[in-house]
Short mmCIF file of C-alpha atoms in Angstrom, two decimals:
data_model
loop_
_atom_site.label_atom_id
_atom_site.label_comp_id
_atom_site.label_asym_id
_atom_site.label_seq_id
_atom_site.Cartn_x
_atom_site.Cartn_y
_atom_site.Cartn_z
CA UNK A 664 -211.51 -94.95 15.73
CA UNK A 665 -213.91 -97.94 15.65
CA UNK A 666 -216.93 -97.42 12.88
CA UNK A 667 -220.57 -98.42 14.73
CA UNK A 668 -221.72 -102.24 14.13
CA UNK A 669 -224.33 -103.42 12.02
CA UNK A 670 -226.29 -104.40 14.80
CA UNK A 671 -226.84 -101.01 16.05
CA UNK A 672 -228.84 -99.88 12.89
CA UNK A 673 -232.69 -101.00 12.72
CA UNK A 674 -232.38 -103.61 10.22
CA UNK A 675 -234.90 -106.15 9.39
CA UNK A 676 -233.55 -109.32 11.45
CA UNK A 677 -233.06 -111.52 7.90
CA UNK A 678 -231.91 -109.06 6.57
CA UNK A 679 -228.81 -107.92 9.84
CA UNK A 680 -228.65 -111.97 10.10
CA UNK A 681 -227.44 -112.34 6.82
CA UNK A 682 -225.21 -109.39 7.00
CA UNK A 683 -223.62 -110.76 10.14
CA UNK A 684 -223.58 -114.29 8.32
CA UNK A 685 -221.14 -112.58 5.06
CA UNK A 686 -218.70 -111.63 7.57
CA UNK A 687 -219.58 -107.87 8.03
CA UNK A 688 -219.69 -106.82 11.54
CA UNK A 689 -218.42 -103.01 11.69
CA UNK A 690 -219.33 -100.52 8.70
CA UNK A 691 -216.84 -98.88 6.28
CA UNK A 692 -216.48 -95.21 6.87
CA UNK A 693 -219.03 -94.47 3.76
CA UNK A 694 -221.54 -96.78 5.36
CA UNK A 695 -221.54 -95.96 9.02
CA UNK A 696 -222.13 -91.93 6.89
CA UNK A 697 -225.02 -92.61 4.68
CA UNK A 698 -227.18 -95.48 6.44
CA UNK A 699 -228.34 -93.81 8.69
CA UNK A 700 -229.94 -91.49 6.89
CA UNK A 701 -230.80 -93.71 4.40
CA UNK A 702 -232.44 -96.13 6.65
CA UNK A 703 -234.44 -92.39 7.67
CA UNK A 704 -235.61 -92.34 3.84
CA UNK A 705 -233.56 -89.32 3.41
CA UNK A 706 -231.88 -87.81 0.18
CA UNK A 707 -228.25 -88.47 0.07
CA UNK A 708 -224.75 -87.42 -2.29
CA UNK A 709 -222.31 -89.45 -1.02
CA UNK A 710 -218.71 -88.53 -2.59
CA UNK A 711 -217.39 -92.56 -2.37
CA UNK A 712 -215.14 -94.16 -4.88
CA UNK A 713 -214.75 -97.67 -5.86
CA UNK A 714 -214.30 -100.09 -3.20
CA UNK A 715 -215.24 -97.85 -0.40
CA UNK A 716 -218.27 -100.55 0.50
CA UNK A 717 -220.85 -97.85 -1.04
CA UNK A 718 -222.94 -100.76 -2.57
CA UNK A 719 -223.65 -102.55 0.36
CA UNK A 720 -224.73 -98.93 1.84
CA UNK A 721 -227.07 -98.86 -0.86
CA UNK A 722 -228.05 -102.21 -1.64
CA UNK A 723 -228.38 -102.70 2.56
CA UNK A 724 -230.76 -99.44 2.02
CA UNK A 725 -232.87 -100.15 -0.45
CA UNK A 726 -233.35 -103.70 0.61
CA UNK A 727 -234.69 -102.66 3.91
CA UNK A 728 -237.84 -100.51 1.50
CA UNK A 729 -238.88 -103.75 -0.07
CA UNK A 730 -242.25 -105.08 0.29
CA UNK A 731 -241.35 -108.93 -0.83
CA UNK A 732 -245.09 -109.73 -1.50
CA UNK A 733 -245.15 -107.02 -3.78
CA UNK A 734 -243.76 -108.02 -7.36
CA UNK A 735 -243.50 -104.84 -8.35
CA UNK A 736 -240.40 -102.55 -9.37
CA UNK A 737 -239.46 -100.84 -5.98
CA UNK A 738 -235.96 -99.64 -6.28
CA UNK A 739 -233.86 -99.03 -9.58
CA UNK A 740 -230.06 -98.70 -9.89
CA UNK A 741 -228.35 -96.73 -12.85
CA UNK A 742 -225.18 -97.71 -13.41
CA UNK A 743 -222.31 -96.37 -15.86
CA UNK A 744 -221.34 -100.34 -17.44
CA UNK A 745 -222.45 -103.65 -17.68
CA UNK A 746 -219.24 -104.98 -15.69
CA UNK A 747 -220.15 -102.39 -12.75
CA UNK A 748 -224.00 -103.34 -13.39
CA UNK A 749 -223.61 -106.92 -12.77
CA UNK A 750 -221.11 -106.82 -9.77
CA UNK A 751 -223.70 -104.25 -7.92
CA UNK A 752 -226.72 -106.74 -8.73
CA UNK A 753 -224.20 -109.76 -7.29
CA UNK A 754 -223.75 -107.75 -4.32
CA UNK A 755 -227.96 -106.85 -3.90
CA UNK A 756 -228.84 -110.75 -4.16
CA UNK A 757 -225.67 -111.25 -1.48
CA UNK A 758 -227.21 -109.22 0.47
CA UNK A 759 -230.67 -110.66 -0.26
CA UNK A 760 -230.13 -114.52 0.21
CA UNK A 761 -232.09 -114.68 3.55
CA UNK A 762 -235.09 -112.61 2.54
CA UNK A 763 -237.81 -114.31 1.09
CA UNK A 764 -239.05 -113.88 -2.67
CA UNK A 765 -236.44 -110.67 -3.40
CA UNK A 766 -235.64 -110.73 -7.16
CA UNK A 767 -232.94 -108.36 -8.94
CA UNK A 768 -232.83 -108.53 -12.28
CA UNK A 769 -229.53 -106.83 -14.75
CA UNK A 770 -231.23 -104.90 -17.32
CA UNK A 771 -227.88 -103.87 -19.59
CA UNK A 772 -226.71 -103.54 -23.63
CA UNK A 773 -224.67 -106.84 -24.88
CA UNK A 774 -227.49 -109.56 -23.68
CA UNK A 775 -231.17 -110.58 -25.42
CA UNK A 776 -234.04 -107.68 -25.06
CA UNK A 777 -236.60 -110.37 -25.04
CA UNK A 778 -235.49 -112.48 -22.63
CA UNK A 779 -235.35 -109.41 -20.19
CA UNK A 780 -238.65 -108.24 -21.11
CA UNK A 781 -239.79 -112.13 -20.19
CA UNK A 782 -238.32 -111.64 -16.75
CA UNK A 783 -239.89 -108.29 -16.28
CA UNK A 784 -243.01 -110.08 -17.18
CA UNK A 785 -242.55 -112.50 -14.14
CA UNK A 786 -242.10 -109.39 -11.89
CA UNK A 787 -238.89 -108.00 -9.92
CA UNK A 788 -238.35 -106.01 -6.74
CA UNK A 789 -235.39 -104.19 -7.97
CA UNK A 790 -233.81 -103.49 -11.39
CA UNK A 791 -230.09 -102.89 -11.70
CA UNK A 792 -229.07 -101.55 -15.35
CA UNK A 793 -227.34 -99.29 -17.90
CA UNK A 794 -229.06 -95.98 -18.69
CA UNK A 795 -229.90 -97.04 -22.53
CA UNK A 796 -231.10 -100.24 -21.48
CA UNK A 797 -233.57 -98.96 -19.00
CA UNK A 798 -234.73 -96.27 -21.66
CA UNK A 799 -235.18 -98.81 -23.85
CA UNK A 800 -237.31 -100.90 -21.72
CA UNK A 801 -239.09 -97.65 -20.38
CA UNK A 802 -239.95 -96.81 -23.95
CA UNK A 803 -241.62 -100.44 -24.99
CA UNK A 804 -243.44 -100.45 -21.43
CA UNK A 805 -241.71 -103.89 -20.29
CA UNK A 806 -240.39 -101.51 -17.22
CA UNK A 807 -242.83 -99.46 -14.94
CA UNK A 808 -241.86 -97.26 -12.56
CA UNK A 809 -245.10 -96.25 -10.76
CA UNK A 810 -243.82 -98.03 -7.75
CA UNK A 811 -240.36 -96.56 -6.95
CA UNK A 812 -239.47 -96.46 -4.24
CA UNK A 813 -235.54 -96.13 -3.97
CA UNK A 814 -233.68 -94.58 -7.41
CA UNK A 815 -230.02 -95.34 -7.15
CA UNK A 816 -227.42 -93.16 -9.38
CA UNK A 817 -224.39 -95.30 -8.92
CA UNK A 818 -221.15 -93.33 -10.03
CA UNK A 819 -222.80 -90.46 -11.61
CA UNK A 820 -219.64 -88.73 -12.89
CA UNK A 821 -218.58 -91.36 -14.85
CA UNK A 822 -222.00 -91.50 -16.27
CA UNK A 823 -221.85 -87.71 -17.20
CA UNK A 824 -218.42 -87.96 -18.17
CA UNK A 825 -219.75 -90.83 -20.91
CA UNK A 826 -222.41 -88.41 -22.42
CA UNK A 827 -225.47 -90.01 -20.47
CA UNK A 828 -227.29 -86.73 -18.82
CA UNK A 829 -229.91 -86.38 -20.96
CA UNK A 830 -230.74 -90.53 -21.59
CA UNK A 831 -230.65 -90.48 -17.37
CA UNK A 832 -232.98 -87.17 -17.41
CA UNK A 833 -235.51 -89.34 -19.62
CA UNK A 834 -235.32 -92.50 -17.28
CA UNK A 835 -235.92 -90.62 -14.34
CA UNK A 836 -238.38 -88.57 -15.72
CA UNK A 837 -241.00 -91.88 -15.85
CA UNK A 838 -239.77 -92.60 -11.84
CA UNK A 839 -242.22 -91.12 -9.45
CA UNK A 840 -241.65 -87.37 -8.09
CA UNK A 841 -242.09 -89.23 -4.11
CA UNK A 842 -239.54 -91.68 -3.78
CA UNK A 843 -235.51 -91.40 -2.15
CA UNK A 844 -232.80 -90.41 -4.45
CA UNK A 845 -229.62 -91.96 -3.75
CA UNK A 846 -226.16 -90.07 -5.72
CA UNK A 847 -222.82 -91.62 -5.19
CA UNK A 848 -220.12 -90.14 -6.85
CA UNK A 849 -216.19 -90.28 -6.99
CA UNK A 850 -215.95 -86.37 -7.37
CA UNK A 851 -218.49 -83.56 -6.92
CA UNK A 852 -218.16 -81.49 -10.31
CA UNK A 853 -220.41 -79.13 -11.15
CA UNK A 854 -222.34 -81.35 -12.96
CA UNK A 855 -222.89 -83.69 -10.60
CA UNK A 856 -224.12 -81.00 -7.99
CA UNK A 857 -226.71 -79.79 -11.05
CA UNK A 858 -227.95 -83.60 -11.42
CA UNK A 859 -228.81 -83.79 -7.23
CA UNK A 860 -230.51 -80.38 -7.31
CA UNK A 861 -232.50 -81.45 -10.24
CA UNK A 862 -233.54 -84.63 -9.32
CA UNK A 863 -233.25 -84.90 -5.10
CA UNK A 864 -234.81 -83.32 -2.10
CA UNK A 865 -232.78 -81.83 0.60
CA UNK A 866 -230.09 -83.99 0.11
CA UNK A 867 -227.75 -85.09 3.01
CA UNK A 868 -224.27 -84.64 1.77
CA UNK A 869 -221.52 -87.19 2.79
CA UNK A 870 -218.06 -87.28 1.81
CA UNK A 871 -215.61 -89.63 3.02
CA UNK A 872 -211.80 -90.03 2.11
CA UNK A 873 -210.73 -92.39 -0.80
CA UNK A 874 -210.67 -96.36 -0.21
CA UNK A 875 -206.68 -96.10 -0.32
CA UNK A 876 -204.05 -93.64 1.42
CA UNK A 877 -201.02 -92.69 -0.61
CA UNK A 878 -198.58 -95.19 1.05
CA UNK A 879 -200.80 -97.88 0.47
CA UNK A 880 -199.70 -97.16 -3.33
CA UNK A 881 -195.48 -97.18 -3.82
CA UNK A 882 -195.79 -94.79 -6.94
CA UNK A 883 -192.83 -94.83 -9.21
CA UNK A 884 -191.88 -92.34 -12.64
CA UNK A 885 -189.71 -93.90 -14.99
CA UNK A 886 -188.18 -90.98 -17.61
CA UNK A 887 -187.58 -92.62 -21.04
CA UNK A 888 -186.57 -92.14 -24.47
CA UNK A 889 -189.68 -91.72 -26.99
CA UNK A 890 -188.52 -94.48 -29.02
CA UNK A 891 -188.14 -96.83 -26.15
CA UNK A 892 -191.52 -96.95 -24.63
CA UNK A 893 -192.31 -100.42 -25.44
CA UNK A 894 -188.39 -102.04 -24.39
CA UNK A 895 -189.27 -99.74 -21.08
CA UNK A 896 -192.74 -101.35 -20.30
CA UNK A 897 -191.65 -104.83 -21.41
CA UNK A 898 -188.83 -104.70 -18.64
CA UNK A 899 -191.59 -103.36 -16.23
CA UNK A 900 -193.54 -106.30 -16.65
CA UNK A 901 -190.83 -108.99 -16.97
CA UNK A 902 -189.06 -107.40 -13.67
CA UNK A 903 -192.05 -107.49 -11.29
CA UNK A 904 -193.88 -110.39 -12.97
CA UNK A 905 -197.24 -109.25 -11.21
CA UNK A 906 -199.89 -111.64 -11.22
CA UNK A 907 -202.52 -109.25 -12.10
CA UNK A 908 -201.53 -105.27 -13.66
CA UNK A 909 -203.77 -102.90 -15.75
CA UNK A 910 -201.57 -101.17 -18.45
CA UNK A 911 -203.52 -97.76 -19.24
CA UNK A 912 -203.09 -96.50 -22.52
CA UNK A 913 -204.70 -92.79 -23.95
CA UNK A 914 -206.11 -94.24 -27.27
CA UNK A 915 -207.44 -97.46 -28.12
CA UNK A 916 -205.22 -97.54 -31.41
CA UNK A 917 -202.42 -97.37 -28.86
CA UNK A 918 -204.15 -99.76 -26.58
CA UNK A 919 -204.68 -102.51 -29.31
CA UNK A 920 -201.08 -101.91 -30.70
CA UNK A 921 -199.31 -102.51 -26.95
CA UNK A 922 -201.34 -105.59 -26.21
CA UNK A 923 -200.50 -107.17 -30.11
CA UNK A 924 -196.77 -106.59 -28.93
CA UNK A 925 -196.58 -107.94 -25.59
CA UNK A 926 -198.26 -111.12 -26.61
CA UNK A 927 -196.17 -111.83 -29.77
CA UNK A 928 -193.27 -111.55 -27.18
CA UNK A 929 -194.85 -114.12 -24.84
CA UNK A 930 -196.32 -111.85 -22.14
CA UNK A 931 -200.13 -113.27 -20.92
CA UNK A 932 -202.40 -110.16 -22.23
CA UNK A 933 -205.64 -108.89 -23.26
CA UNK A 934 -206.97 -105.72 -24.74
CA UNK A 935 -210.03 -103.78 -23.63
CA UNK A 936 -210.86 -100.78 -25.47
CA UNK A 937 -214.78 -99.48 -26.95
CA UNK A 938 -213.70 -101.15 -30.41
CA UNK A 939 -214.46 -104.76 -28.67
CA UNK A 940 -218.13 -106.55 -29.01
CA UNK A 941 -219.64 -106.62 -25.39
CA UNK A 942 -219.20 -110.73 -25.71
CA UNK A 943 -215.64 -109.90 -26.26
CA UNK A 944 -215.13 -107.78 -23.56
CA UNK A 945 -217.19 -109.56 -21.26
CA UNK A 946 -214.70 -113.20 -21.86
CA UNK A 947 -211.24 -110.24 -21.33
CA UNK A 948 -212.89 -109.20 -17.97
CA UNK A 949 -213.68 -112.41 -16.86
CA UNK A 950 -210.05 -114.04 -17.70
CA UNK A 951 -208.38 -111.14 -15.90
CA UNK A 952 -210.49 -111.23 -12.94
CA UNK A 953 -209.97 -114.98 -12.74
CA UNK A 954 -206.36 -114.93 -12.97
CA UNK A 955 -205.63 -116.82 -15.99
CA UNK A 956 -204.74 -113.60 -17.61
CA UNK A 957 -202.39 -111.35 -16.13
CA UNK A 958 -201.96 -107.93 -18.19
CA UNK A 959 -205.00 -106.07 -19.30
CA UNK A 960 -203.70 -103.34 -21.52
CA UNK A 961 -206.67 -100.46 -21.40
CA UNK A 962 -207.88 -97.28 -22.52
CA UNK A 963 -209.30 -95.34 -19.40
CA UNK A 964 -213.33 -94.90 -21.28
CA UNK A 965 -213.13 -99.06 -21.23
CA UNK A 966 -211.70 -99.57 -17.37
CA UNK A 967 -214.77 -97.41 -16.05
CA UNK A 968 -216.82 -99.26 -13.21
CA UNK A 969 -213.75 -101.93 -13.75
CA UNK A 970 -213.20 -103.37 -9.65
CA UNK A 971 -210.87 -106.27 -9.57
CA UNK A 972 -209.50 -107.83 -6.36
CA UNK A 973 -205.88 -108.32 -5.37
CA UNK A 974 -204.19 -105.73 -8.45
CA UNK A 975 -200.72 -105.98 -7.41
CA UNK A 976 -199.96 -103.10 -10.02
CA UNK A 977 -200.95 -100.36 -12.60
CA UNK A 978 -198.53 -99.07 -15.31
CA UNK A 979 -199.44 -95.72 -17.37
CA UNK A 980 -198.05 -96.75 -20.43
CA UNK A 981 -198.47 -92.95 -20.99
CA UNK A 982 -199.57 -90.20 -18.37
CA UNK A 983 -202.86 -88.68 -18.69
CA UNK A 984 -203.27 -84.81 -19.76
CA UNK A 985 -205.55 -84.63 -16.35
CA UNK A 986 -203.99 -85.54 -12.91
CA UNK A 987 -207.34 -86.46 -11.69
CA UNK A 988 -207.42 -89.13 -14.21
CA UNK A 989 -204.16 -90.40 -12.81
CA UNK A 990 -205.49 -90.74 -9.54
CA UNK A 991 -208.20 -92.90 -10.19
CA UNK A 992 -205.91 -95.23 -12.30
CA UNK A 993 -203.50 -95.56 -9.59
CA UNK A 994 -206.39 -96.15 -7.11
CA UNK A 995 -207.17 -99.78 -8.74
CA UNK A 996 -204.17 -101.24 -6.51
CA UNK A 997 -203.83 -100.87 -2.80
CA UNK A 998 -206.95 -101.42 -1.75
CA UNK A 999 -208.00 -102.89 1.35
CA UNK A 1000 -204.55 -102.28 3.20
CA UNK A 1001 -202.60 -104.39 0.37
CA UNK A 1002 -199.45 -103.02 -0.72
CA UNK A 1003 -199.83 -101.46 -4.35
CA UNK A 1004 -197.37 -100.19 -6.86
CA UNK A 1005 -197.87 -97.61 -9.93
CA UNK A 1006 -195.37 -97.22 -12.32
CA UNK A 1007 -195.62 -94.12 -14.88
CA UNK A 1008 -192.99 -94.18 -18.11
CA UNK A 1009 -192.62 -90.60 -18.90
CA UNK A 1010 -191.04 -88.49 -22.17
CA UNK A 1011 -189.72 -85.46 -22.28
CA UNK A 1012 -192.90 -83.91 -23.60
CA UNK A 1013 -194.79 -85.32 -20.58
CA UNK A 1014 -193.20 -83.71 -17.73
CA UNK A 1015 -195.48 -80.65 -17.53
CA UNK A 1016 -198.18 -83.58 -16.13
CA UNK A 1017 -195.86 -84.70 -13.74
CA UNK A 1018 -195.47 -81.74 -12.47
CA UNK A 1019 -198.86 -81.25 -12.69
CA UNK A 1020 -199.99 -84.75 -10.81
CA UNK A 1021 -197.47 -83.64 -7.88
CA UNK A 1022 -199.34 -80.17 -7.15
CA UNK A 1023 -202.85 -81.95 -7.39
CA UNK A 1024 -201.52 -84.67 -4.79
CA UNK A 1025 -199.22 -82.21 -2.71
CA UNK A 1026 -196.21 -85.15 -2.80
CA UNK A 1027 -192.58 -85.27 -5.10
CA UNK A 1028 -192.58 -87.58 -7.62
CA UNK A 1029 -190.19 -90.41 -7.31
CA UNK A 1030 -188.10 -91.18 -10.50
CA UNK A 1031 -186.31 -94.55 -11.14
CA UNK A 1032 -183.99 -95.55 -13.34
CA UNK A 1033 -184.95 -98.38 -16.28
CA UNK A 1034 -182.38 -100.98 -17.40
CA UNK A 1035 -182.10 -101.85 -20.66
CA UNK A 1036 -184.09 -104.44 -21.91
CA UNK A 1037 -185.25 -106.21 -25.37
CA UNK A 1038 -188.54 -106.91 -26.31
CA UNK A 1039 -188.44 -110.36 -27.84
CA UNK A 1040 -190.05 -113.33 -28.33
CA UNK A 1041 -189.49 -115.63 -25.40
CA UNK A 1042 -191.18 -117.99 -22.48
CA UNK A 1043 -192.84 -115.20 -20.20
CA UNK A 1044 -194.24 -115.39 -16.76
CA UNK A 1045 -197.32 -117.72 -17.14
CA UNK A 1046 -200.23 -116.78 -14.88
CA UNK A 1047 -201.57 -119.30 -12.21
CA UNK A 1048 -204.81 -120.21 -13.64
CA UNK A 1049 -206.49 -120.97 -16.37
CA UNK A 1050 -209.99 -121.24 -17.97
CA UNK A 1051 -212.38 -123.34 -19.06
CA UNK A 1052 -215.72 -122.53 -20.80
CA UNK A 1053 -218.45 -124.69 -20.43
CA UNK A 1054 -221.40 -124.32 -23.16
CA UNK A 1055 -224.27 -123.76 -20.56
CA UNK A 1056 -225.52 -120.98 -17.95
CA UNK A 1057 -228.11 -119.51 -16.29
CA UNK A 1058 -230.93 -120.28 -19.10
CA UNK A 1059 -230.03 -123.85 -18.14
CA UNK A 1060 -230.62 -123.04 -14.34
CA UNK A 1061 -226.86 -123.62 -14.09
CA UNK A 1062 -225.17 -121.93 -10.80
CA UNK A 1063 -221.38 -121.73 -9.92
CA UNK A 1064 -222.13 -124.13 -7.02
CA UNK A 1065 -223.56 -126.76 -9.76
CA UNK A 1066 -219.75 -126.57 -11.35
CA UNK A 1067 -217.84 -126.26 -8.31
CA UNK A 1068 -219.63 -129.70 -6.79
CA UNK A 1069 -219.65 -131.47 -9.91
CA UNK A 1070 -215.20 -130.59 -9.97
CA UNK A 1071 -214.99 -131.45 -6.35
CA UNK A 1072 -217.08 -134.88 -6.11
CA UNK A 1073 -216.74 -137.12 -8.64
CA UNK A 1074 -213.98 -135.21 -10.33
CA UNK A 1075 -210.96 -135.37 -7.49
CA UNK A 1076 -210.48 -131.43 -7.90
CA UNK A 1077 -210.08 -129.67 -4.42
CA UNK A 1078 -211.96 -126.54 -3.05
CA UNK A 1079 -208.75 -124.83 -3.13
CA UNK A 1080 -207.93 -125.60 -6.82
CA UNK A 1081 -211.13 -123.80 -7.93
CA UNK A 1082 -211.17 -120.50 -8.76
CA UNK A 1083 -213.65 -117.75 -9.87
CA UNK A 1084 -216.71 -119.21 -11.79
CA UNK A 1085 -218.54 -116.98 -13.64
CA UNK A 1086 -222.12 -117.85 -14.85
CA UNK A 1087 -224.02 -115.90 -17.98
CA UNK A 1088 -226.94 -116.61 -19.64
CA UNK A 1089 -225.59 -119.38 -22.65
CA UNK A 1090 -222.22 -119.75 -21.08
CA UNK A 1091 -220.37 -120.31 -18.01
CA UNK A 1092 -216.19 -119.80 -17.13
CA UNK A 1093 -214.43 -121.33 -14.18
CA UNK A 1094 -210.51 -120.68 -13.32
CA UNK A 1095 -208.40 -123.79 -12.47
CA UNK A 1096 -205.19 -124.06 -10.94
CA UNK A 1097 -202.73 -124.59 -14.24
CA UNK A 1098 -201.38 -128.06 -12.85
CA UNK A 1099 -204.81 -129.15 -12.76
CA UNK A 1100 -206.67 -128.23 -15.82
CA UNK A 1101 -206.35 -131.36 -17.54
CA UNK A 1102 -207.79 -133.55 -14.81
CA UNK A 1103 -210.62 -130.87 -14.36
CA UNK A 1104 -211.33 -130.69 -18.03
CA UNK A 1105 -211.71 -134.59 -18.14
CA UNK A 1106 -213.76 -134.60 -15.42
CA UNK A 1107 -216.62 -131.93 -16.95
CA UNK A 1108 -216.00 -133.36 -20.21
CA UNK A 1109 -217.03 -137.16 -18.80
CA UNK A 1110 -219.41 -136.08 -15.93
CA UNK A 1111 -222.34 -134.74 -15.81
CA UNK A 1112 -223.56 -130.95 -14.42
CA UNK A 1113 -226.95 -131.00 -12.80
CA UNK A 1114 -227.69 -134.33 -14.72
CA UNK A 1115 -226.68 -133.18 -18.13
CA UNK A 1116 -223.82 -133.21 -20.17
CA UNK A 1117 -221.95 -129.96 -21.65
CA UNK A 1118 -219.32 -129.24 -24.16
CA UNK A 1119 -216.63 -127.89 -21.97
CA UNK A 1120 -213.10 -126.71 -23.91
CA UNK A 1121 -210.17 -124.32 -22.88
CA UNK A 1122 -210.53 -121.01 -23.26
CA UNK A 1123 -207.60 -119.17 -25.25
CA UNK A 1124 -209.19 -115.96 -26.60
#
């Protein structure tokens, strides 16, 4: 059955003209349930998980409460990470580019205080952040709050989960008591239900089903020998060759440990654990996304809020003590009707979990043989892009369509060669087809990028 069209909501007309213009004609199932009321200035607890469009119901929502002449904070988003943080404010200024004046600002841990205080000073419509950033600014007075109008709790499990109910009491406790409360959450724990009866008024609930079905996902459990874990997972790797797979790991000791092996033995990998400096993790995330890395071995804490397109596969390096947990690794591939596959390696003192993960999904598990296979050091599976870091961003009014023309004119590179370009404050990162990183790195190295000259170099973090 056929979700309603944009067009039949009472939008602004920049703002349904601009929708239309991205490509969106009919809303996702979480949409078509929460805009309405939204768009009514109603309460809402939306049970949504990742990928389900539930930032565009938002961020479509909150957009439509703006007074553009007013430079004033009107809506607020609290977010679990930085990496979830800055896709949701990508999405709001998507969603934004044909009103007039809007400004969202990031407010998150990892990037200069002062320079965000010095945009606050300038004035934004909406803030998007981390719950000890906002405190922060909250508690120095470079935020205000008195003109809320929209407060957005963006995956508020995962922000319990991470210890943040009291920090997210004191935020909200500066926000004004008459403004809309928005909750989206991937479950509806107890705790969650006690945050929307604290801080929302006659809530509409809305729950929708999860962004994938089970045969989207081809799920797979591999028993093994204790010993052989890491001969098991290197075969996994070397007999799929996926472009793009999220090893999940249950400690970061672990985590670290898998990644050092697979890339002595020539597999393309990064770690991402909460041992790594938020410049660190911010360069894994952005060569993974890119495609110029293709294994991200992680611990589950590090992965929250991570939403990467086109994941042809997750492996649980080890299965989690909660079946819950192995749902939402799983759900990272399949998405959007793509095929995904989830392979599990499993000892004999994990098979109380499998048994466990096939009551809490109601299916068998499926159990596959593993050849034998020798981790060594040899020519792997190189992924199709690389990167190359150029030493200049947004403090130099840089934009990824300033590095995209200045590959494509003078520099001979095609559209098609291009990949994801990624644009931070001092720095920016833009994927290249492998055959053509040479010629691309000549040409930003010679050229010019809005009428300055950059140090550009490959990346190999």
């Amino acid at each position: 059955m056929n979700t309603p069209e944009f067009c039949s909501l009472s939008l602004k007309p920049a703002l349904l003209e601009n929708i239309e213009s991205l490509g969106y004609t009919r809303m996702t199932a979480i949409q078509a349930e929460t805009l309405p009321h939204i768009l009514e200035n109603k309460d809402v607890i939306a049970q949504a998980k990742t990928g389900s469009g539930k930032t565009a119901a938002f961020g479509i929502g909150l957009l439509s409460r703006l007074d553009s002449n007013s430079f004033k904070v009107q809506a607020m988003v609290i977010c679990p990470t930085r990496e979830l943080a800055d896709q949701v404010c990508k999405e709001i200024r998507q969603l934004a580019r044909l009103t007039q004046n809007i400004k969202v600002l990031v407010l998150c841990g990892g990037a200069p205080f002062t320079s965000q205080r010095a945009s606050l000073e300038h004035g934004a419509h909406v803030v998007v952040g981390t719950p000890g950033r906002l405190w922060e600014h909250l508690q120095k007075h470079s935020l205000r709050l008195e003109h809320l109008r929209v407060l957005v709790l963006d995956e508020a499990d995962r922000m319990l989960d991470m210890g943040f109910a009291d920090i997210i009491t004191d935020v909200i406790s500066h926000a004004p008591s008459h403004r809309q409360t928005l909750l989206f959450s991937a479950t509806y724990s107890e705790a969650v239900r006690a945050l929307s009866q604290r801080f929302q008024f006659r809530p509409v609930s809305v729950s929708v089903e999860a962004s994938h079905r089970d045969n989207d996902i081809e799920q797979r459990f591999h028993r093994i020998d204790k010993n052989k874990r890491l001969n098991a997972l290197g075969y996994m790797l070397a007999y799929h060759r996926p472009e793009s797979t999220v090893v999940f790991c249950n400690t970061k000791r672990e985590c670290q440990d898998v990644a050092d092996t697979l890339a002595h033995c020539g597999f393309s990998v990064q770690a991402l654990h909460g041992d790594l400096e938020q410049k660190d993790r911010d360069q894994v995330l952005v060569r993974f996304a890119n495609k110029s890395c293709s294994i991200l071995v992680a611990t589950d804490v590090a992965a929250r809020g991570l939403d990467i397109k086109d994941m042809q596969a997750v492996i649980n390096y080890e299965l989690p003590f909660d079946p819950e947990v192995y749902v939402h690794r799983i759900g990272r591939t399949g998405r959007a009707g793509a095929k995904g596959l989830a392979l599990s390696l499993v000892g004999d003192a994990e098979l109380n979990r499998v048994k466990a993960i096939e009551d809490y999904m109601n299916v068998g598990a499926r159990w596959d043989e593993v050849a034998p296979f020798r981790l060594d050091r040899e020519e792997r599976y190189e992924p199709p892009m690389v990167t190359l870091w150029i030493d200049g961003g947004r403090k130099d009014k840089m934009r990824p369509g300033d590095i995209l023309g200045a590959l494509t004119g003078a520099g001979g590179i095609a559209g098609g060669e291009v990949g994801k370009i990624d644009v931070f404050d001092k720095q920016a990162y833009v994927a290249i087809k492998r055959d053509r990183a040479d010629l691309a790195l000549a040409c930003l190295r010679k050229g010019k990028i809005k009428g300055h000259r950059f140090n550009v170099r490959l990346s190999q973090w």
